[in-house]
Amino acid sequence: MERLFKHPVNHSQAVEVKKSGHKKHILRAIYFNGPLSNSELAKQIKLSTPKINSLLLELIDEGLVEELGRGDSSGGRRPNIYGLVKDGFYVVGITINVTRTIISIFNSNNEEISGPHFFPISMQSDIEIFHQVNEKLEEVFNENNISRDKILVAGIELPGLINLHEGTNLTYFPEVKNLFAELKKIFGVPVFFNHDTKLRTFAEQHFGLARNKKNVLMLQVDWGMGLGIIVNGKLYTGKSGFSGEFGHVPIVTDGPLCVCGKQGCLETVVSAKAIARQAREAIKNGKSSLINKLVDNDLEKIDISTVIQAADSGDQFAISLFSEAGKWLGHGIALLIQVFNPELIILSGQVAVASRFIQAPIQQAINTYSNRDISNDSQVVFSELGPKAGTMGAAAYALEQISK
């Protein structure tokens, strides 16, 4: 970010570092809260209004901030309102999962100016994957005439057990001791990564249904299943960053074998991968379903979107799959309600797209397995951010990290 700031030659390095830090806080405050007045910025950043005004003038000169006119006043002179110049800088958001890679470019107003771009690069235990992603990112830059010099930072959402304190992903790159440093070398800009569910929870916290909420749970029911936790307005990560592995809690007696080695994990009956597997197995054993026709009898082509399409067409078998998944998901949510007493539970991911088929069985299971007084204290909703939550959360999280 410093490369976008002008540095007078007569100032010491220590002074410029401190000033750059204050400027980053101003940019971050406006990015996450929208246009703000001088006094509002002073309260958030704990600096005097004259100091804030001086920094704002420099940021305006640097082409990063603009004056938007005067705001409302409860008495006295109306304050000047400041916003970010729309194309003053860009932030990259990247999703890498077990099926594909998604790249989006966001401007300083958190608007997706390019993307989402989908690439057939799936997660693998080889750091070479990031070189492949960087090549695709370069293609996106070239296609949109975006200079790397205006890219402040990149954020990447990854699966796996991630320890942010050590900068490691123990699942996929256990031998890499500082993945942050390696990624900066590859991409040429600061890169911050985190677990996919946590970054989507971060997106909900700042731009979605969890905004201004204090105690929220976000269940990402996708190819796998993860849990994001907001406690007292802060994203909870646990001691080493491993919190939220709720999909690997055994809940089904004598259930399917999970990739983690345990049997009957919640993920094995509610995830997109599990639902597609159940559909394949049943049809292979003679179950009649529209799903078979949709994939031209090629059962390996069955995925969650196929099952949703069949259910939308009234296929009873497809609907029954979602009903069963909703029952187990509701059972799991009931346990979370009893433990956390959240004000809000957000459901996101590919399975949540089938909300019309899973909502009723989820609520029925909650009524069955949770204390009514406690469950009535929590609201269950479906994310409105959709698939863009991943890249949006990664980009915004990265900007927050670089501004600290």
GROMACS .gro file of C-alpha atoms in nm, residues 141-397:
model
  257
  141PHE     CA    1  -0.522  -0.824  -1.536
  142ASN     CA    2  -0.435  -0.817  -1.905
  143GLU     CA    3  -0.793  -0.870  -2.019
  144ASN     CA    4  -0.913  -0.581  -1.803
  145ASN     CA    5  -0.613  -0.347  -1.851
  146ILE     CA    6  -0.543  -0.346  -1.477
  147SER     CA    7  -0.190  -0.263  -1.368
  148ARG     CA    8  -0.038  -0.471  -1.088
  149ASP     CA    9   0.092  -0.145  -0.942
  150LYS     CA   10  -0.263  -0.058  -0.837
  151ILE     CA   11  -0.317  -0.393  -0.661
  152LEU     CA   12  -0.279  -0.337  -0.288
  153VAL     CA   13  -0.322  -0.689  -0.162
  154ALA     CA   14  -0.465  -1.032  -0.242
  155GLY     CA   15  -0.675  -1.256  -0.021
  156ILE     CA   16  -0.711  -1.632  -0.068
  157GLU     CA   17  -0.964  -1.865   0.090
  158LEU     CA   18  -0.838  -2.220   0.134
  159PRO     CA   19  -0.965  -2.546   0.279
  160GLY     CA   20  -0.766  -2.729   0.544
  161LEU     CA   21  -0.636  -2.680   0.897
  162ILE     CA   22  -0.487  -2.332   0.897
  163ASN     CA   23  -0.269  -2.188   1.175
  164LEU     CA   24  -0.253  -1.813   1.115
  165HIS     CA   25   0.001  -1.752   1.391
  166GLU     CA   26   0.253  -1.973   1.214
  167GLY     CA   27   0.130  -1.909   0.859
  168THR     CA   28   0.073  -2.278   0.788
  169ASN     CA   29  -0.185  -2.501   0.621
  170LEU     CA   30  -0.129  -2.836   0.790
  171THR     CA   31  -0.364  -3.025   0.559
  172TYR     CA   32  -0.215  -2.931   0.222
  173PHE     CA   33   0.128  -2.773   0.281
  174PRO     CA   34   0.258  -2.908   0.615
  175GLU     CA   35   0.619  -2.861   0.506
  176VAL     CA   36   0.580  -2.486   0.431
  177LYS     CA   37   0.650  -2.298   0.754
  178ASN     CA   38   0.560  -1.945   0.637
  179LEU     CA   39   0.307  -1.964   0.357
  180PHE     CA   40   0.246  -1.588   0.373
  181ALA     CA   41   0.606  -1.517   0.268
  182GLU     CA   42   0.598  -1.778  -0.009
  183LEU     CA   43   0.276  -1.637  -0.153
  184LYS     CA   44   0.411  -1.282  -0.152
  185LYS     CA   45   0.707  -1.403  -0.359
  186ILE     CA   46   0.476  -1.573  -0.608
  187PHE     CA   47   0.213  -1.298  -0.646
  188GLY     CA   48   0.437  -0.994  -0.598
  189VAL     CA   49   0.197  -0.831  -0.348
  190PRO     CA   50   0.112  -0.902   0.016
  191VAL     CA   51  -0.114  -1.208   0.035
  192PHE     CA   52  -0.331  -1.310   0.330
  193PHE     CA   53  -0.513  -1.642   0.346
  194ASN     CA   54  -0.758  -1.801   0.584
  195HIS     CA   55  -1.001  -2.089   0.601
  196ASP     CA   56  -1.286  -2.064   0.352
  197THR     CA   57  -1.567  -2.069   0.609
  198LYS     CA   58  -1.404  -1.803   0.825
  199LEU     CA   59  -1.363  -1.568   0.527
  200ARG     CA   60  -1.725  -1.615   0.424
  201THR     CA   61  -1.826  -1.543   0.782
  202PHE     CA   62  -1.610  -1.230   0.764
  203ALA     CA   63  -1.801  -1.126   0.450
  204GLU     CA   64  -2.134  -1.180   0.626
  205GLN     CA   65  -2.010  -0.979   0.924
  206HIS     CA   66  -1.917  -0.674   0.720
  207PHE     CA   67  -2.143  -0.685   0.415
  208GLY     CA   68  -2.416  -0.941   0.482
  209LEU     CA   69  -2.680  -1.051   0.731
  210ALA     CA   70  -2.439  -1.056   1.029
  211ARG     CA   71  -2.360  -0.685   1.001
  212ASN     CA   72  -2.406  -0.508   1.335
  213LYS     CA   73  -2.477  -0.843   1.504
  214LYS     CA   74  -2.280  -0.959   1.807
  215ASN     CA   75  -2.327  -1.336   1.831
  216VAL     CA   76  -2.366  -1.520   1.502
  217LEU     CA   77  -2.295  -1.865   1.362
  218MET     CA   78  -2.244  -1.921   0.988
  219LEU     CA   79  -2.271  -2.274   0.852
  220GLN     CA   80  -2.103  -2.319   0.514
  221VAL     CA   81  -2.268  -2.629   0.369
  222ASP     CA   82  -2.080  -2.682   0.046
  223TRP     CA   83  -1.866  -2.968  -0.088
  224GLY     CA   84  -1.771  -3.001   0.280
  225MET     CA   85  -1.906  -2.830   0.589
  226GLY     CA   86  -1.756  -2.564   0.812
  227LEU     CA   87  -1.867  -2.335   1.093
  228GLY     CA   88  -1.785  -1.966   1.131
  229ILE     CA   89  -1.826  -1.817   1.477
  230ILE     CA   90  -1.875  -1.453   1.575
  231VAL     CA   91  -1.866  -1.394   1.951
  232ASN     CA   92  -1.921  -1.048   2.097
  233GLY     CA   93  -1.878  -0.896   1.751
  234LYS     CA   94  -1.543  -1.065   1.682
  235LEU     CA   95  -1.457  -1.355   1.452
  236TYR     CA   96  -1.355  -1.645   1.677
  237THR     CA   97  -1.068  -1.864   1.558
  238GLY     CA   98  -0.967  -2.068   1.863
  239LYS     CA   99  -0.619  -2.120   2.004
  240SER     CA  100  -0.448  -2.211   1.675
  241GLY     CA  101  -0.714  -2.116   1.422
  242PHE     CA  102  -0.871  -2.461   1.400
  243SER     CA  103  -1.217  -2.369   1.530
  244GLY     CA  104  -1.525  -2.445   1.324
  245GLU     CA  105  -1.463  -2.806   1.216
  246PHE     CA  106  -1.825  -2.885   1.298
  247GLY     CA  107  -1.867  -3.099   0.987
  248HIS     CA  108  -1.633  -3.354   1.144
  249VAL     CA  109  -1.842  -3.409   1.457
  250PRO     CA  110  -1.975  -3.771   1.450
  251ILE     CA  111  -2.353  -3.754   1.471
  252VAL     CA  112  -2.488  -4.051   1.271
  253THR     CA  113  -2.463  -4.390   1.439
  254ASP     CA  114  -2.289  -4.637   1.206
  255GLY     CA  115  -2.290  -4.368   0.938
  256PRO     CA  116  -2.067  -4.339   0.629
  257LEU     CA  117  -1.689  -4.326   0.665
  258CYS     CA  118  -1.561  -3.969   0.656
  259VAL     CA  119  -1.240  -3.847   0.491
  260CYS     CA  120  -1.115  -3.758   0.839
  261GLY     CA  121  -1.122  -4.127   0.933
  262LYS     CA  122  -1.421  -4.114   1.166
  263GLN     CA  123  -1.760  -4.265   1.096
  264GLY     CA  124  -2.090  -4.080   1.070
  265CYS     CA  125  -1.958  -3.722   1.067
  266LEU     CA  126  -2.225  -3.461   0.996
  267GLU     CA  127  -2.049  -3.373   0.670
  268THR     CA  128  -2.109  -3.726   0.539
  269VAL     CA  129  -2.486  -3.674   0.530
  270VAL     CA  130  -2.544  -3.303   0.464
  271SER     CA  131  -2.268  -3.180   0.229
  272ALA     CA  132  -2.306  -3.133  -0.146
  273LYS     CA  133  -2.062  -3.419  -0.196
  274ALA     CA  134  -2.267  -3.646   0.032
  275ILE     CA  135  -2.599  -3.567  -0.139
  276ALA     CA  136  -2.451  -3.636  -0.483
  277ARG     CA  137  -2.302  -3.963  -0.355
  278GLN     CA  138  -2.637  -4.072  -0.209
  279ALA     CA  139  -2.808  -3.997  -0.540
  280ARG     CA  140  -2.553  -4.202  -0.737
  281GLU     CA  141  -2.573  -4.498  -0.502
  282ALA     CA  142  -2.953  -4.510  -0.497
  283ILE     CA  143  -2.991  -4.479  -0.876
  284LYS     CA  144  -2.722  -4.742  -0.927
  285ASN     CA  145  -2.931  -4.971  -0.705
  286GLY     CA  146  -3.241  -4.918  -0.916
  287LYS     CA  147  -3.400  -4.601  -0.778
  288SER     CA  148  -3.610  -4.425  -1.039
  289SER     CA  149  -3.537  -4.053  -1.070
  290LEU     CA  150  -3.528  -3.765  -1.316
  291ILE     CA  151  -3.165  -3.723  -1.212
  292ASN     CA  152  -3.068  -4.017  -1.433
  293LYS     CA  153  -3.217  -3.846  -1.738
  294LEU     CA  154  -3.050  -3.514  -1.661
  295VAL     CA  155  -2.705  -3.675  -1.675
  296ASP     CA  156  -2.781  -3.898  -1.977
  297ASN     CA  157  -2.738  -4.209  -1.761
  298ASP     CA  158  -2.379  -4.110  -1.677
  299LEU     CA  159  -2.398  -4.130  -1.297
  300GLU     CA  160  -2.050  -3.983  -1.251
  301LYS     CA  161  -2.186  -3.650  -1.376
  302ILE     CA  162  -2.427  -3.620  -1.084
  303ASP     CA  163  -2.349  -3.321  -0.863
  304ILE     CA  164  -2.547  -3.099  -0.628
  305SER     CA  165  -2.673  -2.878  -0.910
  306THR     CA  166  -2.820  -3.184  -1.084
  307VAL     CA  167  -3.008  -3.287  -0.770
  308ILE     CA  168  -3.137  -2.931  -0.721
  309GLN     CA  169  -3.253  -2.919  -1.084
  310ALA     CA  170  -3.441  -3.246  -1.040
  311ALA     CA  171  -3.599  -3.129  -0.715
  312ASP     CA  172  -3.708  -2.805  -0.880
  313SER     CA  173  -3.882  -3.019  -1.143
  314GLY     CA  174  -4.074  -3.205  -0.872
  315ASP     CA  175  -3.865  -3.522  -0.857
  316GLN     CA  176  -3.970  -3.689  -0.532
  317PHE     CA  177  -3.645  -3.876  -0.483
  318ALA     CA  178  -3.436  -3.558  -0.517
  319ILE     CA  179  -3.667  -3.377  -0.275
  320SER     CA  180  -3.636  -3.665  -0.027
  321LEU     CA  181  -3.256  -3.636  -0.037
  322PHE     CA  182  -3.276  -3.271   0.066
  323SER     CA  183  -3.538  -3.350   0.328
  324GLU     CA  184  -3.307  -3.607   0.488
  325ALA     CA  185  -3.009  -3.370   0.470
  326GLY     CA  186  -3.220  -3.094   0.625
  327LYS     CA  187  -3.318  -3.323   0.912
  328TRP     CA  188  -2.955  -3.398   1.000
  329LEU     CA  189  -2.852  -3.037   0.948
  330GLY     CA  190  -3.128  -2.925   1.182
  331HIS     CA  191  -3.010  -3.180   1.438
  332GLY     CA  192  -2.662  -3.028   1.424
  333ILE     CA  193  -2.797  -2.672   1.442
  334ALA     CA  194  -2.998  -2.768   1.751
  335LEU     CA  195  -2.675  -2.870   1.926
  336LEU     CA  196  -2.514  -2.537   1.830
  337ILE     CA  197  -2.813  -2.343   1.960
  338GLN     CA  198  -2.790  -2.522   2.294
  339VAL     CA  199  -2.419  -2.446   2.325
  340PHE     CA  200  -2.388  -2.093   2.182
  341ASN     CA  201  -2.734  -1.932   2.214
  342PRO     CA  202  -2.666  -1.723   1.901
  343GLU     CA  203  -2.894  -1.442   1.788
  344LEU     CA  204  -2.854  -1.548   1.426
  345ILE     CA  205  -2.754  -1.860   1.231
  346ILE     CA  206  -2.672  -1.809   0.863
  347LEU     CA  207  -2.673  -2.097   0.617
  348SER     CA  208  -2.457  -2.060   0.308
  349GLY     CA  209  -2.304  -2.275   0.033
  350GLN     CA  210  -2.430  -2.494  -0.250
  351VAL     CA  211  -2.668  -2.695  -0.030
  352ALA     CA  212  -2.822  -2.373   0.103
  353VAL     CA  213  -2.925  -2.293  -0.256
  354ALA     CA  214  -3.190  -2.563  -0.201
  355SER     CA  215  -3.336  -2.364   0.090
  356ARG     CA  216  -3.697  -2.429  -0.016
  357PHE     CA  217  -3.644  -2.803   0.032
  358ILE     CA  218  -3.437  -2.804   0.351
  359GLN     CA  219  -3.588  -2.517   0.551
  360ALA     CA  220  -3.890  -2.708   0.688
  361PRO     CA  221  -3.700  -3.024   0.795
  362ILE     CA  222  -3.430  -2.806   0.954
  363GLN     CA  223  -3.689  -2.625   1.165
  364GLN     CA  224  -3.864  -2.950   1.255
  365ALA     CA  225  -3.536  -3.100   1.378
  366ILE     CA  226  -3.456  -2.785   1.578
  367ASN     CA  227  -3.799  -2.811   1.743
  368THR     CA  228  -3.731  -3.177   1.822
  369TYR     CA  229  -3.376  -3.155   1.958
  370SER     CA  230  -3.350  -2.807   2.110
  371ASN     CA  231  -3.508  -2.646   2.416
  372ARG     CA  232  -3.790  -2.429   2.282
  373ASP     CA  233  -3.705  -2.126   2.498
  374ILE     CA  234  -3.348  -2.134   2.370
  375SER     CA  235  -3.428  -2.209   2.005
  376ASN     CA  236  -3.688  -1.932   1.995
  377ASP     CA  237  -3.405  -1.695   2.086
  378SER     CA  238  -3.221  -1.774   1.760
  379GLN     CA  239  -3.315  -1.693   1.402
  380VAL     CA  240  -3.212  -1.922   1.115
  381VAL     CA  241  -3.168  -1.748   0.777
  382PHE     CA  242  -3.010  -1.816   0.439
  383SER     CA  243  -2.723  -1.604   0.310
  384GLU     CA  244  -2.802  -1.330   0.060
  385LEU     CA  245  -2.441  -1.291  -0.056
  386GLY     CA  246  -2.441  -1.617  -0.249
  387PRO     CA  247  -2.124  -1.749  -0.413
  388LYS     CA  248  -1.955  -1.407  -0.419
  389ALA     CA  249  -1.910  -1.427  -0.041
  390GLY     CA  250  -1.587  -1.625  -0.089
  391THR     CA  251  -1.389  -1.386  -0.304
  392MET     CA  252  -1.547  -1.080  -0.140
  393GLY     CA  253  -1.456  -1.208   0.206
  394ALA     CA  254  -1.101  -1.296   0.100
  395ALA     CA  255  -1.043  -0.951  -0.055
  396ALA     CA  256  -1.188  -0.756   0.238
  397TYR     CA  257  -1.005  -0.970   0.495
   0.00000   0.00000   0.00000
